[in-house]
PDB file of C-alpha atoms in Angstrom:
ATOM      1  CA  MET X   8      12.503   6.296  -2.237  1.00 64.00           C
ATOM      2  CA  LYS X   9      12.299   2.844  -3.141  1.00 54.00           C
ATOM      3  CA  LEU X  10      12.701   1.491   0.402  1.00 50.00           C
ATOM      4  CA  HIS X  11       9.003   1.958   1.457  1.00 44.00           C
ATOM      5  CA  LYS X  12       8.146  -1.202   0.969  1.00 44.00           C
ATOM      6  CA  THR X  13       6.953  -1.073   4.628  1.00 46.00           C
ATOM      7  CA  LEU X  14       6.890  -3.254   7.283  1.00 46.00           C
ATOM      8  CA  THR X  15       2.965  -3.602   6.876  1.00 50.00           C
ATOM      9  CA  VAL X  16       3.541  -5.294   3.560  1.00 52.00           C
ATOM     10  CA  ILE X  17       6.422  -7.406   5.066  1.00 50.00           C
ATOM     11  CA  ALA X  18       4.162  -8.409   7.930  1.00 52.00           C
ATOM     12  CA  THR X  19       1.601  -9.339   5.384  1.00 58.00           C
ATOM     13  CA  SER X  20       4.153 -11.055   2.784  1.00 56.00           C
ATOM     14  CA  LEU X  21       5.447 -12.978   5.943  1.00 51.00           C
ATOM     15  CA  PHE X  22       1.855 -14.202   6.755  1.00 56.00           C
ATOM     16  CA  PHE X  23       1.119 -15.140   3.179  1.00 60.00           C
ATOM     17  CA  ASN X  24       4.484 -17.512   3.019  1.00 56.00           C
ATOM     18  CA  THR X  25       4.056 -19.335   5.991  1.00 53.00           C
ATOM     19  CA  ILE X  26       0.394 -20.344   5.558  1.00 51.00           C
ATOM     20  CA  TYR X  27       0.983 -24.106   5.667  1.00 45.00           C
ATOM     21  CA  ALA X  28      -2.701 -25.252   4.920  1.00 52.00           C
ATOM     22  CA  ALA X  29      -2.656 -23.234   1.549  1.00 76.00           C
ATOM     23  CA  SER X  30      -2.977 -25.287  -1.711  1.00 90.00           C
ATOM     24  CA  ASP X  31       0.278 -25.281  -3.749  1.00 94.00           C
ATOM     25  CA  HIS X  32      -1.180 -23.358  -6.571  1.00 96.00           C
ATOM     26  CA  ALA X  33      -2.014 -20.555  -3.845  1.00 96.00           C
ATOM     27  CA  SER X  34       1.338 -20.923  -2.290  1.00 94.00           C
ATOM     28  CA  ALA X  35       2.828 -20.489  -5.692  1.00 96.00           C
ATOM     29  CA  CYS X  36       0.915 -17.442  -6.338  1.00 97.00           C
ATOM     30  CA  ASN X  37       1.966 -15.884  -3.032  1.00 94.00           C
ATOM     31  CA  LYS X  38       5.617 -16.374  -4.240  1.00 95.00           C
ATOM     32  CA  ALA X  39       5.136 -15.215  -7.622  1.00 97.00           C
ATOM     33  CA  TYR X  40       3.348 -11.949  -6.352  1.00 96.00           C
ATOM     34  CA  ASP X  41       6.194 -11.120  -3.711  1.00 94.00           C
ATOM     35  CA  LYS X  42       8.561 -11.366  -7.089  1.00 95.00           C
ATOM     36  CA  MET X  43       6.012  -8.905  -8.693  1.00 95.00           C
ATOM     37  CA  ASP X  44       5.328 -11.462 -11.335  1.00 98.00           C
ATOM     38  CA  PHE X  45       1.604 -10.806 -11.801  1.00 98.00           C
ATOM     39  CA  PRO X  46       0.951 -12.862 -14.785  1.00 98.00           C
ATOM     40  CA  ALA X  47       2.340 -15.821 -13.169  1.00 98.00           C
ATOM     41  CA  ALA X  48       0.657 -15.103  -9.833  1.00 98.00           C
ATOM     42  CA  LEU X  49      -2.465 -14.806 -11.353  1.00 98.00           C
ATOM     43  CA  SER X  50      -2.053 -17.848 -13.599  1.00 98.00           C
ATOM     44  CA  PHE X  51      -1.267 -19.855 -10.411  1.00 98.00           C
ATOM     45  CA  ALA X  52      -4.240 -18.314  -8.611  1.00 98.00           C
ATOM     46  CA  ASN X  53      -6.435 -19.186 -11.295  1.00 97.00           C
ATOM     47  CA  LYS X  54      -5.448 -22.787 -11.082  1.00 97.00           C
ATOM     48  CA  ALA X  55      -6.081 -23.009  -7.491  1.00 97.00           C
ATOM     49  CA  LEU X  56      -9.519 -21.823  -7.973  1.00 98.00           C
ATOM     50  CA  ASP X  57     -10.200 -24.092 -11.023  1.00 97.00           C
ATOM     51  CA  THR X  58      -9.958 -26.921  -8.515  1.00 96.00           C
ATOM     52  CA  ASN X  59     -11.583 -25.254  -5.588  1.00 97.00           C
ATOM     53  CA  LYS X  60     -13.591 -21.966  -6.412  1.00 97.00           C
ATOM     54  CA  ASN X  61     -13.727 -21.411  -2.566  1.00 96.00           C
ATOM     55  CA  ASP X  62      -9.926 -21.488  -2.252  1.00 96.00           C
ATOM     56  CA  LYS X  63      -9.593 -18.685   0.359  1.00 96.00           C
ATOM     57  CA  ASP X  64      -6.011 -18.305   0.016  1.00 95.00           C
ATOM     58  CA  ALA X  65      -5.889 -18.193  -3.684  1.00 97.00           C
ATOM     59  CA  LEU X  66      -8.843 -15.725  -3.535  1.00 97.00           C
ATOM     60  CA  LEU X  67      -6.545 -13.493  -1.444  1.00 97.00           C
ATOM     61  CA  CYS X  68      -3.602 -13.791  -3.593  1.00 97.00           C
ATOM     62  CA  GLN X  69      -5.708 -13.234  -6.605  1.00 98.00           C
ATOM     63  CA  GLY X  70      -7.097 -10.002  -5.073  1.00 98.00           C
ATOM     64  CA  ARG X  71      -3.863  -8.878  -4.211  1.00 97.00           C
ATOM     65  CA  VAL X  72      -2.592  -9.200  -7.871  1.00 98.00           C
ATOM     66  CA  TYR X  73      -5.591  -7.430  -9.028  1.00 98.00           C
ATOM     67  CA  SER X  74      -4.548  -4.526  -6.771  1.00 97.00           C
ATOM     68  CA  GLY X  75      -1.083  -4.488  -7.926  1.00 96.00           C
ATOM     69  CA  GLN X  76      -2.469  -4.243 -11.714  1.00 97.00           C
ATOM     70  CA  GLY X  77      -4.685  -1.354 -10.596  1.00 97.00           C
ATOM     71  CA  LYS X  78      -7.876  -3.445 -10.697  1.00 98.00           C
ATOM     72  CA  LEU X  79      -9.574  -2.068  -7.504  1.00 98.00           C
ATOM     73  CA  ASP X  80     -12.989  -3.645  -8.245  1.00 98.00           C
ATOM     74  CA  ASP X  81     -11.509  -7.025  -9.246  1.00 98.00           C
ATOM     75  CA  ALA X  82      -9.409  -6.939  -6.068  1.00 98.00           C
ATOM     76  CA  LEU X  83     -12.360  -6.297  -3.810  1.00 98.00           C
ATOM     77  CA  LYS X  84     -14.460  -8.714  -5.442  1.00 98.00           C
ATOM     78  CA  SER X  85     -11.837 -11.373  -4.689  1.00 98.00           C
ATOM     79  CA  PHE X  86     -11.484 -10.146  -1.130  1.00 98.00           C
ATOM     80  CA  LYS X  87     -15.172 -10.347  -0.851  1.00 98.00           C
ATOM     81  CA  LEU X  88     -15.052 -14.088  -1.873  1.00 98.00           C
ATOM     82  CA  ALA X  89     -12.339 -14.881   0.536  1.00 97.00           C
ATOM     83  CA  GLU X  90     -14.207 -13.338   3.415  1.00 97.00           C
ATOM     84  CA  GLN X  91     -17.259 -15.533   2.797  1.00 97.00           C
ATOM     85  CA  GLN X  92     -14.628 -18.488   3.280  1.00 96.00           C
ATOM     86  CA  ALA X  93     -13.286 -17.000   6.757  1.00 95.00           C
ATOM     87  CA  THR X  94     -13.733 -19.215   9.655  1.00 91.00           C
ATOM     88  CA  ASP X  95     -12.136 -16.880  12.487  1.00 95.00           C
ATOM     89  CA  GLY X  96     -11.182 -13.433  13.508  1.00 96.00           C
ATOM     90  CA  PHE X  97      -7.583 -13.947  12.076  1.00 95.00           C
ATOM     91  CA  ASP X  98      -8.799 -14.560   8.480  1.00 95.00           C
ATOM     92  CA  LYS X  99     -11.166 -11.360   8.739  1.00 97.00           C
ATOM     93  CA  MET X 100      -8.270  -9.321  10.120  1.00 97.00           C
ATOM     94  CA  ILE X 101      -6.019 -10.147   7.023  1.00 96.00           C
ATOM     95  CA  ILE X 102      -8.748  -9.584   4.684  1.00 97.00           C
ATOM     96  CA  ALA X 103      -9.354  -6.186   6.231  1.00 98.00           C
ATOM     97  CA  LEU X 104      -5.815  -5.587   6.126  1.00 97.00           C
ATOM     98  CA  VAL X 105      -5.279  -6.388   2.595  1.00 97.00           C
ATOM     99  CA  SER X 106      -8.239  -4.429   1.721  1.00 98.00           C
ATOM    100  CA  GLY X 107      -7.103  -1.151   3.076  1.00 98.00           C
ATOM    101  CA  HIS X 108      -3.726  -1.677   0.783  1.00 97.00           C
ATOM    102  CA  ALA X 109      -6.129  -2.104  -2.219  1.00 98.00           C
ATOM    103  CA  TYR X 110      -7.793   1.071  -1.415  1.00 98.00           C
ATOM    104  CA  LYS X 111      -4.591   2.775  -0.317  1.00 98.00           C
ATOM    105  CA  ASP X 112      -2.856   2.031  -3.731  1.00 96.00           C
ATOM    106  CA  ALA X 113      -5.909   3.115  -5.459  1.00 97.00           C
ATOM    107  CA  GLY X 114      -5.665   6.545  -3.606  1.00 98.00           C
ATOM    108  CA  LEU X 115      -8.869   6.089  -1.707  1.00 98.00           C
ATOM    109  CA  TYR X 116      -7.645   6.819   1.631  1.00 98.00           C
ATOM    110  CA  GLU X 117     -11.016   7.239   3.566  1.00 98.00           C
ATOM    111  CA  GLN X 118     -11.716   3.482   2.558  1.00 98.00           C
ATOM    112  CA  ALA X 119      -8.434   2.431   3.477  1.00 98.00           C
ATOM    113  CA  ILE X 120      -8.384   4.051   6.819  1.00 98.00           C
ATOM    114  CA  ALA X 121     -11.902   2.644   7.518  1.00 98.00           C
ATOM    115  CA  SER X 122     -10.396  -1.101   6.271  1.00 98.00           C
ATOM    116  CA  TYR X 123      -7.445  -0.501   8.606  1.00 98.00           C
ATOM    117  CA  GLU X 124      -9.389   0.206  11.518  1.00 98.00           C
ATOM    118  CA  GLN X 125     -11.356  -2.783  11.016  1.00 98.00           C
ATOM    119  CA  SER X 126      -8.133  -4.759  10.764  1.00 98.00           C
ATOM    120  CA  LEU X 127      -6.891  -3.155  13.776  1.00 98.00           C
ATOM    121  CA  GLN X 128     -10.060  -3.970  16.058  1.00 98.00           C
ATOM    122  CA  LEU X 129      -9.972  -7.703  14.978  1.00 98.00           C
ATOM    123  CA  ALA X 130      -5.988  -7.554  15.682  1.00 98.00           C
ATOM    124  CA  LYS X 131      -6.976  -6.411  19.082  1.00 98.00           C
ATOM    125  CA  SER X 132      -9.713  -9.014  19.683  1.00 98.00           C
ATOM    126  CA  ILE X 133      -7.342 -11.637  19.141  1.00 97.00           C
ATOM    127  CA  LYS X 134      -4.469 -10.300  20.756  1.00 97.00           C
ATOM    128  CA  SER X 135      -2.008 -10.030  17.588  1.00 96.00           C
ATOM    129  CA  LYS X 136       0.481  -7.331  18.711  1.00 97.00           C
ATOM    130  CA  ALA X 137       2.482  -7.961  15.435  1.00 95.00           C
ATOM    131  CA  PHE X 138      -0.723  -7.228  13.119  1.00 96.00           C
ATOM    132  CA  GLU X 139      -2.096  -4.514  15.676  1.00 98.00           C
ATOM    133  CA  ARG X 140       1.213  -2.878  14.802  1.00 97.00           C
ATOM    134  CA  ALA X 141       0.773  -3.515  11.209  1.00 97.00           C
ATOM    135  CA  ALA X 142      -2.544  -2.115  11.132  1.00 98.00           C
ATOM    136  CA  TYR X 143      -1.311   1.180  13.025  1.00 98.00           C
ATOM    137  CA  GLN X 144       1.503   1.428  10.628  1.00 97.00           C
ATOM    138  CA  SER X 145      -0.818   1.201   7.977  1.00 97.00           C
ATOM    139  CA  GLU X 146      -3.257   3.645   9.181  1.00 98.00           C
ATOM    140  CA  GLY X 147      -0.120   6.124   9.537  1.00 98.00           C
ATOM    141  CA  ASN X 148       0.747   5.338   5.834  1.00 98.00           C
ATOM    142  CA  ALA X 149      -2.603   6.118   4.542  1.00 98.00           C
ATOM    143  CA  TYR X 150      -2.950   9.324   6.475  1.00 98.00           C
ATOM    144  CA  LEU X 151       0.605  10.453   5.479  1.00 98.00           C
ATOM    145  CA  ASN X 152      -0.731  10.021   1.645  1.00 98.00           C
ATOM    146  CA  ALA X 153      -3.726  11.670   2.261  1.00 98.00           C
ATOM    147  CA  GLY X 154      -1.578  14.753   3.771  1.00 98.00           C
ATOM    148  CA  LYS X 155      -3.361  14.463   7.346  1.00 98.00           C
ATOM    149  CA  TYR X 156       0.305  14.311   8.792  1.00 98.00           C
ATOM    150  CA  GLN X 157      -0.893  14.888  12.791  1.00 98.00           C
ATOM    151  CA  GLN X 158      -3.450  11.730  12.457  1.00 98.00           C
ATOM    152  CA  SER X 159      -0.235   9.792  10.680  1.00 98.00           C
ATOM    153  CA  LEU X 160       2.182  10.632  13.652  1.00 98.00           C
ATOM    154  CA  ASP X 161      -0.545   9.427  16.110  1.00 98.00           C
ATOM    155  CA  ALA X 162      -0.959   6.209  14.409  1.00 98.00           C
ATOM    156  CA  TYR X 163       3.202   5.627  13.952  1.00 98.00           C
ATOM    157  CA  LEU X 164       3.451   6.405  17.614  1.00 98.00           C
ATOM    158  CA  ALA X 165       0.952   4.124  18.649  1.00 98.00           C
ATOM    159  CA  GLY X 166       2.386   1.302  16.557  1.00 98.00           C
ATOM    160  CA  SER X 167       5.873   2.219  17.559  1.00 98.00           C
ATOM    161  CA  ALA X 168       4.742   1.118  21.392  1.00 98.00           C
ATOM    162  CA  LEU X 169       4.107  -2.393  19.882  1.00 98.00           C
ATOM    163  CA  ALA X 170       7.377  -3.035  18.257  1.00 97.00           C
ATOM    164  CA  ALA X 171       9.271  -6.399  19.491  1.00 95.00           C
ATOM    165  CA  ASN X 172      12.730  -5.667  18.480  1.00 95.00           C
ATOM    166  CA  ASP X 173      15.398  -3.175  17.231  1.00 95.00           C
ATOM    167  CA  ASN X 174      14.507  -3.776  13.733  1.00 93.00           C
ATOM    168  CA  GLU X 175      10.668  -3.181  13.982  1.00 95.00           C
ATOM    169  CA  ARG X 176      11.760  -0.039  16.297  1.00 97.00           C
ATOM    170  CA  GLY X 177      14.098   1.316  13.564  1.00 97.00           C
ATOM    171  CA  GLU X 178      11.425   1.040  11.208  1.00 96.00           C
ATOM    172  CA  SER X 179       8.751   2.663  13.432  1.00 97.00           C
ATOM    173  CA  PHE X 180      11.078   5.564  14.469  1.00 98.00           C
ATOM    174  CA  GLU X 181      11.714   6.232  10.944  1.00 98.00           C
ATOM    175  CA  SER X 182       7.946   6.611   9.957  1.00 98.00           C
ATOM    176  CA  ILE X 183       7.735   8.811  13.150  1.00 98.00           C
ATOM    177  CA  ALA X 184      10.719  11.118  11.943  1.00 98.00           C
ATOM    178  CA  LEU X 185       8.900  11.457   8.506  1.00 98.00           C
ATOM    179  CA  ALA X 186       5.599  12.369   9.938  1.00 98.00           C
ATOM    180  CA  TYR X 187       7.550  15.105  11.914  1.00 98.00           C
ATOM    181  CA  HIS X 188       9.319  16.413   9.147  1.00 98.00           C
ATOM    182  CA  LYS X 189       6.091  16.831   7.115  1.00 98.00           C
ATOM    183  CA  LEU X 190       5.037  18.652  10.257  1.00 98.00           C
ATOM    184  CA  ASN X 191       8.041  20.917   9.888  1.00 98.00           C
ATOM    185  CA  GLN X 192       8.998  19.780  13.332  1.00 98.00           C
ATOM    186  CA  HIS X 193      12.443  19.407  12.060  1.00 97.00           C
ATOM    187  CA  ASP X 194      14.061  18.975  15.753  1.00 97.00           C
ATOM    188  CA  ALA X 195      11.726  15.971  16.208  1.00 98.00           C
ATOM    189  CA  ALA X 196      11.981  14.612  12.821  1.00 98.00           C
ATOM    190  CA  LEU X 197      15.876  14.748  13.702  1.00 98.00           C
ATOM    191  CA  GLU X 198      15.710  13.277  17.027  1.00 98.00           C
ATOM    192  CA  PHE X 199      13.608  10.250  15.872  1.00 98.00           C
ATOM    193  CA  GLN X 200      15.602   9.446  12.851  1.00 98.00           C
ATOM    194  CA  ILE X 201      18.956   9.483  14.537  1.00 98.00           C
ATOM    195  CA  LYS X 202      17.242   6.789  16.659  1.00 98.00           C
ATOM    196  CA  ALA X 203      16.165   4.959  13.778  1.00 98.00           C
ATOM    197  CA  PHE X 204      19.809   5.060  12.043  1.00 98.00           C
ATOM    198  CA  LEU X 205      21.198   3.544  15.382  1.00 98.00           C
ATOM    199  CA  ARG X 206      18.564   0.824  15.395  1.00 97.00           C
ATOM    200  CA  HIS X 207      19.287  -0.092  11.624  1.00 96.00           C
ATOM    201  CA  GLU X 208      23.132   0.576  12.047  1.00 96.00           C
ATOM    202  CA  LYS X 209      23.066  -2.180  14.599  1.00 95.00           C
ATOM    203  CA  SER X 210      20.408  -4.649  13.315  1.00 93.00           C
ATOM    204  CA  GLY X 211      19.117  -3.721   9.835  1.00 93.00           C
ATOM    205  CA  THR X 212      19.847  -4.584   6.290  1.00 94.00           C
ATOM    206  CA  LEU X 213      22.206  -2.921   4.208  1.00 94.00           C
ATOM    207  CA  ASP X 214      19.316  -0.934   2.245  1.00 95.00           C
ATOM    208  CA  GLN X 215      17.775   0.080   5.829  1.00 95.00           C
ATOM    209  CA  TYR X 216      20.966   1.369   6.760  1.00 96.00           C
ATOM    210  CA  ALA X 217      21.597   3.074   3.471  1.00 97.00           C
ATOM    211  CA  HIS X 218      18.479   4.720   3.351  1.00 96.00           C
ATOM    212  CA  SER X 219      18.280   5.677   7.097  1.00 97.00           C
ATOM    213  CA  SER X 220      21.498   7.397   6.633  1.00 98.00           C
ATOM    214  CA  ILE X 221      20.221   9.578   3.807  1.00 98.00           C
ATOM    215  CA  GLU X 222      17.078  10.626   5.443  1.00 98.00           C
ATOM    216  CA  LEU X 223      19.301  11.360   8.327  1.00 98.00           C
ATOM    217  CA  GLY X 224      21.156  13.537   6.320  1.00 98.00           C
ATOM    218  CA  ARG X 225      18.119  15.328   5.049  1.00 98.00           C
ATOM    219  CA  TYR X 226      16.807  15.982   8.279  1.00 98.00           C
ATOM    220  CA  TYR X 227      20.083  17.435   9.666  1.00 98.00           C
ATOM    221  CA  ALA X 228      19.798  19.724   6.394  1.00 98.00           C
ATOM    222  CA  ALA X 229      16.273  20.766   7.312  1.00 97.00           C
ATOM    223  CA  ALA X 230      17.344  21.588  10.854  1.00 97.00           C
ATOM    224  CA  LYS X 231      20.076  23.586   9.179  1.00 97.00           C
ATOM    225  CA  ASN X 232      22.659  21.546  10.721  1.00 98.00           C
ATOM    226  CA  TYR X 233      24.714  21.612   7.298  1.00 98.00           C
ATOM    227  CA  ASP X 234      28.222  20.073   8.790  1.00 98.00           C
ATOM    228  CA  HIS X 235      26.537  17.202  10.096  1.00 98.00           C
ATOM    229  CA  ALA X 236      23.963  16.847   7.057  1.00 98.00           C
ATOM    230  CA  GLU X 237      27.539  16.962   4.667  1.00 98.00           C
ATOM    231  CA  ARG X 238      29.328  14.303   6.839  1.00 98.00           C
ATOM    232  CA  THR X 239      26.421  12.076   7.078  1.00 98.00           C
ATOM    233  CA  LEU X 240      25.807  12.186   3.418  1.00 98.00           C
ATOM    234  CA  ASN X 241      29.466  11.488   2.185  1.00 98.00           C
ATOM    235  CA  LYS X 242      29.724   8.865   4.668  1.00 98.00           C
ATOM    236  CA  ILE X 243      26.846   6.890   3.111  1.00 98.00           C
ATOM    237  CA  ILE X 244      27.866   7.971  -0.477  1.00 98.00           C
ATOM    238  CA  LYS X 245      31.343   6.370   0.214  1.00 97.00           C
ATOM    239  CA  PHE X 246      29.549   3.298   1.659  1.00 97.00           C
ATOM    240  CA  ALA X 247      27.416   2.870  -1.219  1.00 97.00           C
ATOM    241  CA  LYS X 248      30.133   3.066  -3.614  1.00 95.00           C
ATOM    242  CA  ASP X 249      32.267   0.455  -1.717  1.00 95.00           C
ATOM    243  CA  GLN X 250      29.051  -2.065  -1.677  1.00 94.00           C
ATOM    244  CA  GLY X 251      28.087  -1.319  -5.357  1.00 93.00           C
ATOM    245  CA  GLY X 252      25.072   0.402  -4.455  1.00 94.00           C
ATOM    246  CA  ALA X 253      24.222   2.618  -7.188  1.00 96.00           C
ATOM    247  CA  TYR X 254      20.819   3.649  -6.206  1.00 96.00           C
ATOM    248  CA  TYR X 255      21.750   5.042  -2.621  1.00 97.00           C
ATOM    249  CA  GLU X 256      24.979   6.619  -4.059  1.00 98.00           C
ATOM    250  CA  ALA X 257      22.928   8.658  -6.854  1.00 98.00           C
ATOM    251  CA  TYR X 258      20.564   9.221  -3.869  1.00 97.00           C
ATOM    252  CA  GLY X 259      23.170  10.770  -1.541  1.00 98.00           C
ATOM    253  CA  TYR X 260      24.368  12.972  -4.114  1.00 98.00           C
ATOM    254  CA  CYS X 261      20.725  14.513  -4.552  1.00 97.00           C
ATOM    255  CA  ILE X 262      20.405  15.218  -0.977  1.00 98.00           C
ATOM    256  CA  LEU X 263      23.992  16.268  -0.950  1.00 98.00           C
ATOM    257  CA  ALA X 264      23.155  18.678  -3.624  1.00 98.00           C
ATOM    258  CA  GLN X 265      20.352  20.256  -1.565  1.00 98.00           C
ATOM    259  CA  VAL X 266      22.752  20.898   0.876  1.00 98.00           C
ATOM    260  CA  LYS X 267      25.356  22.445  -1.111  1.00 98.00           C
ATOM    261  CA  ALA X 268      22.625  24.855  -2.644  1.00 97.00           C
ATOM    262  CA  ALA X 269      21.125  25.798   0.619  1.00 97.00           C
ATOM    263  CA  THR X 270      24.741  26.686   1.711  1.00 97.00           C
ATOM    264  CA  GLY X 271      25.150  28.980  -1.594  1.00 97.00           C
ATOM    265  CA  ASP X 272      27.293  26.291  -3.508  1.00 98.00           C
ATOM    266  CA  SER X 273      25.195  26.022  -6.885  1.00 97.00           C
ATOM    267  CA  ALA X 274      28.142  25.319  -8.746  1.00 97.00           C
ATOM    268  CA  THR X 275      28.886  21.853  -6.659  1.00 98.00           C
ATOM    269  CA  ALA X 276      25.287  21.327  -6.256  1.00 98.00           C
ATOM    270  CA  LYS X 277      25.160  21.039 -10.240  1.00 97.00           C
ATOM    271  CA  THR X 278      27.896  18.716 -10.277  1.00 98.00           C
ATOM    272  CA  LEU X 279      26.416  16.456  -7.849  1.00 98.00           C
ATOM    273  CA  ILE X 280      22.877  16.668  -9.776  1.00 98.00           C
ATOM    274  CA  ASP X 281      24.708  15.697 -12.774  1.00 97.00           C
ATOM    275  CA  GLN X 282      26.806  12.916 -11.333  1.00 98.00           C
ATOM    276  CA  ALA X 283      23.454  11.518 -10.008  1.00 98.00           C
ATOM    277  CA  LYS X 284      21.670  11.478 -13.382  1.00 97.00           C
ATOM    278  CA  SER X 285      24.538   9.961 -14.718  1.00 98.00           C
ATOM    279  CA  ILE X 286      24.371   6.874 -12.414  1.00 98.00           C
ATOM    280  CA  ALA X 287      20.696   6.371 -13.296  1.00 97.00           C
ATOM    281  CA  LYS X 288      21.408   6.692 -17.192  1.00 97.00           C
ATOM    282  CA  ASN X 289      24.237   4.294 -16.831  1.00 96.00           C
ATOM    283  CA  ALA X 290      21.798   1.824 -14.609  1.00 95.00           C
ATOM    284  CA  HIS X 291      18.976   2.219 -17.028  1.00 96.00           C
ATOM    285  CA  ASP X 292      16.893   2.882 -14.021  1.00 96.00           C
ATOM    286  CA  GLN X 293      13.939   5.055 -14.905  1.00 96.00           C
ATOM    287  CA  ALA X 294      12.428   4.970 -11.431  1.00 95.00           C
ATOM    288  CA  LEU X 295      15.769   6.401  -9.904  1.00 96.00           C
ATOM    289  CA  ALA X 296      16.001   9.120 -12.818  1.00 97.00           C
ATOM    290  CA  ASP X 297      12.191  10.393 -11.818  1.00 97.00           C
ATOM    291  CA  ASP X 298      13.208  10.241  -8.192  1.00 96.00           C
ATOM    292  CA  ILE X 299      16.236  12.348  -8.776  1.00 97.00           C
ATOM    293  CA  GLU X 300      14.188  14.884 -10.942  1.00 97.00           C
ATOM    294  CA  LYS X 301      11.691  15.082  -8.050  1.00 96.00           C
ATOM    295  CA  GLU X 302      14.580  15.799  -5.337  1.00 96.00           C
ATOM    296  CA  THR X 303      16.348  18.480  -7.555  1.00 96.00           C
ATOM    297  CA  LYS X 304      13.459  20.047  -9.336  1.00 94.00           C
ATOM    298  CA  GLY X 305      14.062  23.955  -9.069  1.00 93.00           C
ATOM    299  CA  LEU X 306      17.161  23.659  -6.801  1.00 92.00           C
ATOM    300  CA  ILE X 307      19.429  25.387  -9.085  1.00 85.00           C
TER     301      ILE X 307
END
C-alpha cells in the first residue's frame, strides 16, 4: 500500500528540511525532492554546486535525486563526494543512511544493510536515539524486502524500544505486525496490529488510521476471525467514503473481497473487486489499479 513512506524516509526528510546552514539552492533542492519533482530538484542542486562544488548539502540532495531516478552509480558518487566534506559523526551517519536507501531502492539489500549498520553504529556513537531508531527501521525494511523475515522482526523490535511517542510506537508496532504476518505468526501479527491501530486512532494522521484499519482487517482474516475482519473493513470503507478517501475505500473493498472469498461468498467477492477497480479507473490511478490486481489475482 502507498503509505509505506516509512518513518526512515520521514526522519531523513525532517533532517534535510531543518538544516539551517544549507545554501538557498540546496534547501530548494530538498523541498523539490520531497514533492517528487526530480527535474527541479536536480536543477537546484546543480545551481548550488556551480557556486560551490563542495556544497555537502547539495551533493546529498543530488544523490537522493539520482537514487530516485534509478541512477545508483551517480547517487553513490554524489554521496562519496559529500562524505569527503563531512566534518563530524552526524554528517557521516546521514550519508550512510541515505546510501543505504539508495542501495535498497536498487534492490541491493546486502549493501543496504551494511550501510544501515554503519549508520546505526554512528547514531549510537553520537547518542542520537531518533536516528538509531531510523537505522533499525531501515535495516528491518531491507531484511523484509530480502525475504529475511526473522532478521526483519529483530530489527523492528530493537527500533520499537526507542520510540519516543505514540505516533512512533504505532509505526513500529505496524512494522512488527507485518514481519510476524510474513512469518505466518498470525496471532502475534494481530496483537501488534491492534496496538498500532490504537496508537494511530489516538494520534496518527487520517492516512495512518485508514492504513492501520485495513491491515487490522487483513490480519483478523489471516487469523480466521472473519466476523471481526468484516466489521473492521466495513467501518473503514464507510470512513473512507465519508472523508473522500477513494484509495482506502477501494483497498478496503479488496481486503473485504478476500474475506468473502475465504468464507465461500465468491459472488460478493467479485462485486467488491469490481467496485474497487471502478474506483481506480475513475480516479485514473494506475498504481491503485496495480495494487488491486496484486491483492485479488486468483481470488475468484
